[in-house]
Short mmCIF file of C-alpha atoms in Angstrom, two decimals:
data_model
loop_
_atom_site.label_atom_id
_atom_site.label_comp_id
_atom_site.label_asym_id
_atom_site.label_seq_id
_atom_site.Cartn_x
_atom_site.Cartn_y
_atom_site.Cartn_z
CA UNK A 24 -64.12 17.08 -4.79
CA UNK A 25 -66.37 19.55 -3.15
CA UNK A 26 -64.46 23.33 -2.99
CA UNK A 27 -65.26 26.65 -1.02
CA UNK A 28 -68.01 27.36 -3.46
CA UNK A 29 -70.09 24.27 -3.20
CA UNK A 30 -69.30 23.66 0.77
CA UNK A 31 -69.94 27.50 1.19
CA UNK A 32 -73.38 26.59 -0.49
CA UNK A 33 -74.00 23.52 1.36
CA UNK A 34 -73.71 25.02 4.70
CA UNK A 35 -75.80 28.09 3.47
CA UNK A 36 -78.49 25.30 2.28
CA UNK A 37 -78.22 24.03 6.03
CA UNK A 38 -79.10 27.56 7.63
CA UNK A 39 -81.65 27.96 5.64
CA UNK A 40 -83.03 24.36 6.18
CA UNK A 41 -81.75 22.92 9.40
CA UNK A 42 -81.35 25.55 11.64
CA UNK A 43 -84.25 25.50 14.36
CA UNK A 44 -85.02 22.03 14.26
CA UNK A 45 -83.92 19.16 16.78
CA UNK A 46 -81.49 16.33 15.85
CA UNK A 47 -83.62 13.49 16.21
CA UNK A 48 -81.21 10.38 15.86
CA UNK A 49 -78.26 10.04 13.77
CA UNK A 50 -77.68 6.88 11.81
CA UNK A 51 -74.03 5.34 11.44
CA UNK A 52 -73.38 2.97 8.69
CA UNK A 53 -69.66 3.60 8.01
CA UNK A 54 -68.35 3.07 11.75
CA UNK A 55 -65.08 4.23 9.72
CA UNK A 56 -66.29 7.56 8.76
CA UNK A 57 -66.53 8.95 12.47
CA UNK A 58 -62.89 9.75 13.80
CA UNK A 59 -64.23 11.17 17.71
CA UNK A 60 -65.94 9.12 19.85
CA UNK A 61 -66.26 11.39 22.89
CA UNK A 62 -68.89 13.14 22.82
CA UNK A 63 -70.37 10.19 21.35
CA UNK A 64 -73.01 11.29 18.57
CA UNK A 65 -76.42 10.26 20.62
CA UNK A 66 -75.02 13.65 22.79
CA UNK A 67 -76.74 15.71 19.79
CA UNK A 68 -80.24 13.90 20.12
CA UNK A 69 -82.75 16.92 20.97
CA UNK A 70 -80.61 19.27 20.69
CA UNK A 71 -81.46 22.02 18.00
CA UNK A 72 -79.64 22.74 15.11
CA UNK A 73 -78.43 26.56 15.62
CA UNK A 74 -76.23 27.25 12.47
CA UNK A 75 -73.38 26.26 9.85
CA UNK A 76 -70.11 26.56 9.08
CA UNK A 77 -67.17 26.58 7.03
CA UNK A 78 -63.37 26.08 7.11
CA UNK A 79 -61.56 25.64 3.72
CA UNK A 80 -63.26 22.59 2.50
CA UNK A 81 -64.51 21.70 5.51
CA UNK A 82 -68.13 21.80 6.72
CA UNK A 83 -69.94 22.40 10.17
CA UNK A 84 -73.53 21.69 11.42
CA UNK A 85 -73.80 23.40 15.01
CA UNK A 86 -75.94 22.06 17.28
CA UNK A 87 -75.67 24.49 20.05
CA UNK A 88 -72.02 24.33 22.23
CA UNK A 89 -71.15 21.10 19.75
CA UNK A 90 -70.22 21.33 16.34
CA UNK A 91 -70.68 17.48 13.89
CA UNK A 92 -67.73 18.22 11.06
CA UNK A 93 -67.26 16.67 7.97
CA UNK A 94 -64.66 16.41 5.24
CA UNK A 95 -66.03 15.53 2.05
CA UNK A 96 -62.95 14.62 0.54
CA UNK A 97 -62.68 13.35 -3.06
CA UNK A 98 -66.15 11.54 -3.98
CA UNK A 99 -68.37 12.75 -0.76
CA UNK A 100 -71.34 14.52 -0.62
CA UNK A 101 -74.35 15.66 1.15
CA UNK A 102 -77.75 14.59 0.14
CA UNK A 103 -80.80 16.16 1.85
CA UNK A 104 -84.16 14.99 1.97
CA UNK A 105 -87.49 16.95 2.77
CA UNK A 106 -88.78 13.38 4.32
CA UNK A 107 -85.93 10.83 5.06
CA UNK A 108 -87.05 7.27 5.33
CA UNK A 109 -87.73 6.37 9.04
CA UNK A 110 -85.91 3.11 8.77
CA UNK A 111 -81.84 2.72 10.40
CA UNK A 112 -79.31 2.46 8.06
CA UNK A 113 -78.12 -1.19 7.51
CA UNK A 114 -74.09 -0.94 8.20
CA UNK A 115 -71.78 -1.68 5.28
CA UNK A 116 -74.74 -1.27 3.19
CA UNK A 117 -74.70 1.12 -0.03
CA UNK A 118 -73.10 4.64 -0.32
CA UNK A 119 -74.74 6.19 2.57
CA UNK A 120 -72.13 7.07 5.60
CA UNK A 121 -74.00 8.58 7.94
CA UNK A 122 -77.70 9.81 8.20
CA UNK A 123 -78.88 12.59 10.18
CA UNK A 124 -82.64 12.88 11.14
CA UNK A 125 -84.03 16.19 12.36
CA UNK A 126 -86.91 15.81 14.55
CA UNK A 127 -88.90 12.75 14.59
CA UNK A 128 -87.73 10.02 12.28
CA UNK A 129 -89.87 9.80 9.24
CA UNK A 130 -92.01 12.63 9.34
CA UNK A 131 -88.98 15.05 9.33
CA UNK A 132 -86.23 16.75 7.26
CA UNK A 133 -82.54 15.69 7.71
CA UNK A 134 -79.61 14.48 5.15
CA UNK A 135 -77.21 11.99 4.02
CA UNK A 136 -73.01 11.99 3.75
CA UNK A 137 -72.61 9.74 1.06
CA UNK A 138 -69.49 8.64 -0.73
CA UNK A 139 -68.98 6.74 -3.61
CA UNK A 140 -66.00 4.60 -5.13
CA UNK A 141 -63.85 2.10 -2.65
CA UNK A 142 -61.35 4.61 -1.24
CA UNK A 143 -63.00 5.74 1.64
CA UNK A 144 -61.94 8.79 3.05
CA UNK A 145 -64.91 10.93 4.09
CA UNK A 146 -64.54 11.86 7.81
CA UNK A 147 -66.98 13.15 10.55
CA UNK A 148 -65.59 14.57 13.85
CA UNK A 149 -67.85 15.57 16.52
CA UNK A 150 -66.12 18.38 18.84
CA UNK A 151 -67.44 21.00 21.00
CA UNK A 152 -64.47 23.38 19.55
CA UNK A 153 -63.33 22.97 15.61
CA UNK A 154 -60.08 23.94 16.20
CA UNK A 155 -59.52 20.22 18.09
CA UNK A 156 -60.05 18.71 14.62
CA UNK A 157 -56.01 19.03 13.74
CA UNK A 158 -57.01 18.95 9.90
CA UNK A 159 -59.16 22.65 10.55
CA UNK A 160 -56.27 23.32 13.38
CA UNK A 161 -53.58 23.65 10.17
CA UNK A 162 -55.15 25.56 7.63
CA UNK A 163 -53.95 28.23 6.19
CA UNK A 164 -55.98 31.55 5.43
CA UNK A 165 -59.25 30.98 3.67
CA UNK A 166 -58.62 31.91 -0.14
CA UNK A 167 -61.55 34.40 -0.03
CA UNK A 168 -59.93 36.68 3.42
CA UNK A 169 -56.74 36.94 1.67
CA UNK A 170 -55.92 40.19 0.08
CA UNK A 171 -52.89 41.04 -2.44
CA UNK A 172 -50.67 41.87 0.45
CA UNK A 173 -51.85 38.58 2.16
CA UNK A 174 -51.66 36.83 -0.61
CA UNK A 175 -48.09 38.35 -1.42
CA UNK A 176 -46.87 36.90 2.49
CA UNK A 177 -48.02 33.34 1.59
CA UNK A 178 -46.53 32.69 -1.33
CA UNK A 179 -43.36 35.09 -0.66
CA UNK A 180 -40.12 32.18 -0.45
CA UNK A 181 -42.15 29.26 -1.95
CA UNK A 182 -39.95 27.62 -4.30
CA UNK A 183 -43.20 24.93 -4.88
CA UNK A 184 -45.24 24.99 -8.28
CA UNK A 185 -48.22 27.34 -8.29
CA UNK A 186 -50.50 24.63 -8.95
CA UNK A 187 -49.27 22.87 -6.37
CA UNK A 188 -48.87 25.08 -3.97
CA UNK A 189 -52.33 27.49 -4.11
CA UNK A 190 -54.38 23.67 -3.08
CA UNK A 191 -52.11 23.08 -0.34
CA UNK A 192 -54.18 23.62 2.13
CA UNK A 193 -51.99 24.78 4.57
CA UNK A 194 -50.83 27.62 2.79
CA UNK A 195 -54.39 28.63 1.62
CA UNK A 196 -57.66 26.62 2.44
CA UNK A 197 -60.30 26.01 0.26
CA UNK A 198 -59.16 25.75 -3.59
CA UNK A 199 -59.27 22.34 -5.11
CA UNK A 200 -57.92 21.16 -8.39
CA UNK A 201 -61.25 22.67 -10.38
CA UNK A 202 -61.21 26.05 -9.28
CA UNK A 203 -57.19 26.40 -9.42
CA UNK A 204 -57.52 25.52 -12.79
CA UNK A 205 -60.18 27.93 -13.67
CA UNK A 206 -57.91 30.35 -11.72
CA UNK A 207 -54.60 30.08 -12.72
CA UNK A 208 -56.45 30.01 -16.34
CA UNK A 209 -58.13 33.40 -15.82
CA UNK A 210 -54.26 35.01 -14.39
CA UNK A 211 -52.60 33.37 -17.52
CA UNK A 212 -50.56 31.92 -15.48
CA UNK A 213 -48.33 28.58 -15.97
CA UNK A 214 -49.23 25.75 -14.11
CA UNK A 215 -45.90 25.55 -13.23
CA UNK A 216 -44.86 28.84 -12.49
CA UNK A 217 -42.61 28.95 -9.53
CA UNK A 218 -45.19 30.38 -7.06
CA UNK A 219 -42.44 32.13 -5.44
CA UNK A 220 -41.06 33.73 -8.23
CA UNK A 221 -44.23 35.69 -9.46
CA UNK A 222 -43.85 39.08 -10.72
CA UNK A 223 -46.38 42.10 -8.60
CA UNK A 224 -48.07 41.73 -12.16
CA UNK A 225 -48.31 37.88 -11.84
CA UNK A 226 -49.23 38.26 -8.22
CA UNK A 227 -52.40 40.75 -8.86
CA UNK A 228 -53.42 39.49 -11.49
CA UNK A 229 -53.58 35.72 -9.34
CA UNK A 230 -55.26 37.48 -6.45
CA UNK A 231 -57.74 39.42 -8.80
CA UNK A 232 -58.03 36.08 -10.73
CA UNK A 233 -58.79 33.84 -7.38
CA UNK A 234 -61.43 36.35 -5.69
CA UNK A 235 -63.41 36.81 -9.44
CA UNK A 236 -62.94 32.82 -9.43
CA UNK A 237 -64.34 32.19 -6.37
CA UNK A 238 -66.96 34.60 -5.61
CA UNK A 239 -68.59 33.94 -8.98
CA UNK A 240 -68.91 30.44 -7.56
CA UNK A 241 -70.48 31.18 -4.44
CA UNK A 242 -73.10 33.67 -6.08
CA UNK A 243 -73.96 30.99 -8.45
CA UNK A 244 -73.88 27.76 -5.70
CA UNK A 245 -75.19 29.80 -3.14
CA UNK A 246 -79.20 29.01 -3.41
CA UNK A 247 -79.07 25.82 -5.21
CA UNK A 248 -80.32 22.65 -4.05
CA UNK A 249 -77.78 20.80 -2.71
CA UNK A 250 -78.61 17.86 -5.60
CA UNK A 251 -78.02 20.74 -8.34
CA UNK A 252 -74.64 21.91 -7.00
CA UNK A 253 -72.50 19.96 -8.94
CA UNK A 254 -74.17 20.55 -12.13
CA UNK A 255 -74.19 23.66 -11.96
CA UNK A 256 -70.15 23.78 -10.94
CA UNK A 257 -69.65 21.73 -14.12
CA UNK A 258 -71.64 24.54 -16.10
CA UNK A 259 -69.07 27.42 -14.86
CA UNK A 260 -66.03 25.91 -15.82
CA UNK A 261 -64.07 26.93 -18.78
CA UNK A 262 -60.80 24.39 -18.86
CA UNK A 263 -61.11 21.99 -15.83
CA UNK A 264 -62.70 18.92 -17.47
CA UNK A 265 -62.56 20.47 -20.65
CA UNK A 266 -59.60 18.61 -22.49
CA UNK A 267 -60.16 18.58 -26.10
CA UNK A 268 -62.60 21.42 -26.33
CA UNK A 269 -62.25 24.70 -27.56
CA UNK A 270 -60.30 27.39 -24.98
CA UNK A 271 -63.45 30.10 -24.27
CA UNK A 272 -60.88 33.06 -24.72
CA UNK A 273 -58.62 32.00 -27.77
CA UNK A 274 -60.16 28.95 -29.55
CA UNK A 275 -57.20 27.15 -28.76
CA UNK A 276 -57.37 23.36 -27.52
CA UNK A 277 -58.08 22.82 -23.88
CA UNK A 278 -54.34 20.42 -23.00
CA UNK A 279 -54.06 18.14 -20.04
CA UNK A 280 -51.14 17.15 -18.07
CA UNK A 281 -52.48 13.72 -16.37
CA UNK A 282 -50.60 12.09 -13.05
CA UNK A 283 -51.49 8.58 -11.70
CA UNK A 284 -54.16 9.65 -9.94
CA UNK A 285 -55.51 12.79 -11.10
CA UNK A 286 -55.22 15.67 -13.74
CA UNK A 287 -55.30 19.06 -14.30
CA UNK A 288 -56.29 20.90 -17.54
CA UNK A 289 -54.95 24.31 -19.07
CA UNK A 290 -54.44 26.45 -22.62
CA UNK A 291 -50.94 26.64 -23.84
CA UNK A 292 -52.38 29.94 -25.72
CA UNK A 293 -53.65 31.67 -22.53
CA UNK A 294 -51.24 30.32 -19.79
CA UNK A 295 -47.69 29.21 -21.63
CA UNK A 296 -46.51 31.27 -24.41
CA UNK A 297 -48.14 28.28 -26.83
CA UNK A 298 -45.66 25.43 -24.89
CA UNK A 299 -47.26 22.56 -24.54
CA UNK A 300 -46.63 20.90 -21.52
CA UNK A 301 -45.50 17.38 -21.08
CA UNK A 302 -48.02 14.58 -20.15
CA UNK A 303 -45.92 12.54 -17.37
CA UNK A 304 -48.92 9.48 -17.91
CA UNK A 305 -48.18 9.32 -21.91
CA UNK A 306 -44.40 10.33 -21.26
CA UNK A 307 -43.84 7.12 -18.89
CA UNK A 308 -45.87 4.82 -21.17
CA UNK A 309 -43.45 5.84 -24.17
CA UNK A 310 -40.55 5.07 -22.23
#
């Protein structure tokens, strides 16, 4: 799933590319992916693309008093062309969700929200104020505004897991399962540490752990093609993905704890005294 460094680096890519042109027509082939309808999206046709945005994990093309929003989610992405093919999308057909030309269709610039795999759950809102979108309406404080104090208030009385609770959204926006790994890695921190239990130790060394985290991300995504971001997010991780493999700090081996449907990766070394932690997939099927 795209985080706050590769969304941050998509909307920078669509500054630097779209801004200045005129939408030109918009191409719908997952009439599931839009979740407005009024203003419907022929309202942005030659209108001109006037900047980008983001919210947590969410992203923003502005098109001057309207703003076309998109959640990713787990498998979606954005895929821009230099010279998208003039022909309309064919609904039902293929990954493609949703196709936005700028300026005149096949002689122009514009980009794809694609989405792979059969749960669908990439959304587009069109609103002339994000904070109608309730999902943008209930975020909590962007992970990169918060400082130790801030970040102190949020987790202050939170009896939740740190893992858990540092990608709930609503407490702070933007970190996904990749990048809390990587940080709760780099605070040695337990996956399961009680998040509101930390120590002011724990607690700056989380905060300095999330903002090295993070903005390393964004200077390194921030520049890249949009078809190179995830490659190079793969190439800056040191546990997420990594099970098996070496820890980069103690040699130890990169552990897993695995769920139904996803996982999360750490170093007993690094993070918990040298406790393993239990596997709740393997511990179910050895019931």
């Amino acid at each position: 799933m795209p985080e706050l460094p590769e969304v941050e680096a998509l909307a920078d890519h669509l500054r630097r590319n779209a801004v200045g042109l005129p939408v030109g027509r918009i191409d719908v082939s997952a009439f599931s992916v839009l979740k407005t309808f009024d203003p419907p999206v022929t309202a942005l046709y030659g209108r001109e693309v006037t900047g980008a945005d983001r919210w947590g994990k969410y992203l923003g093309l502005q098109v001057g008093d309207l703003h076309l929003i998109t959640h990713l989610s787990r498998a979606g992405w954005l895929r821009w062309s230099d010279k998208l093919a003039p022909a309309p999308l064919k609904p039902g057909k293929g990954p493609i969700a949703l196709r936005v030309h700028l300026g005149t269709p096949g002689e122009a610039p514009g980009f794809d929200l694609t989405e792979a795999g059969t749960q669908k759950r990439l959304a587009v809102w069109l609103v002339g104020d994000p904070a109608t979108v309730p999902q943008i309406a209930g975020l909590g404080p962007d992970a990169l505004s918060l400082d130790p104090d801030g970040l102190a208030a949020v987790l202050t009385g939170n009896t939740g897991r740190i893992k858990t609770v540092i990608t709930d959204q609503k407490v702070i926006a933007g970190i996904g399962n990749a990048y809390s790994d990587e940080i709760l890695h780099v605070a040695k921190l337990s996956p399961f540490a009680t998040a509101g239990k930390l120590t002011n130790a724990q607690l700056a060394d989380l905060h300095s752990a999330m903002i090295g985290v993070l903005t390393d991300a964004v200077s390194r995504s921030v520049g890249q093609g949009a078809a190179t971001l995830k490659g190079e997010k793969r190439s800056g991780l040191r546990v997420h993905a990594r099970t098996g493999l070496p820890c980069p700090v103690c040699g130890d081996t990169v552990r897993e704890v695995s769920f139904a449907d996803k996982s999360f990766q750490y170093c007993a070394t690094c993070q918990t005294g040298g406790k393993v932690l239990a596997d709740r997939r393997m511990s179910k099927l050895l019931k």
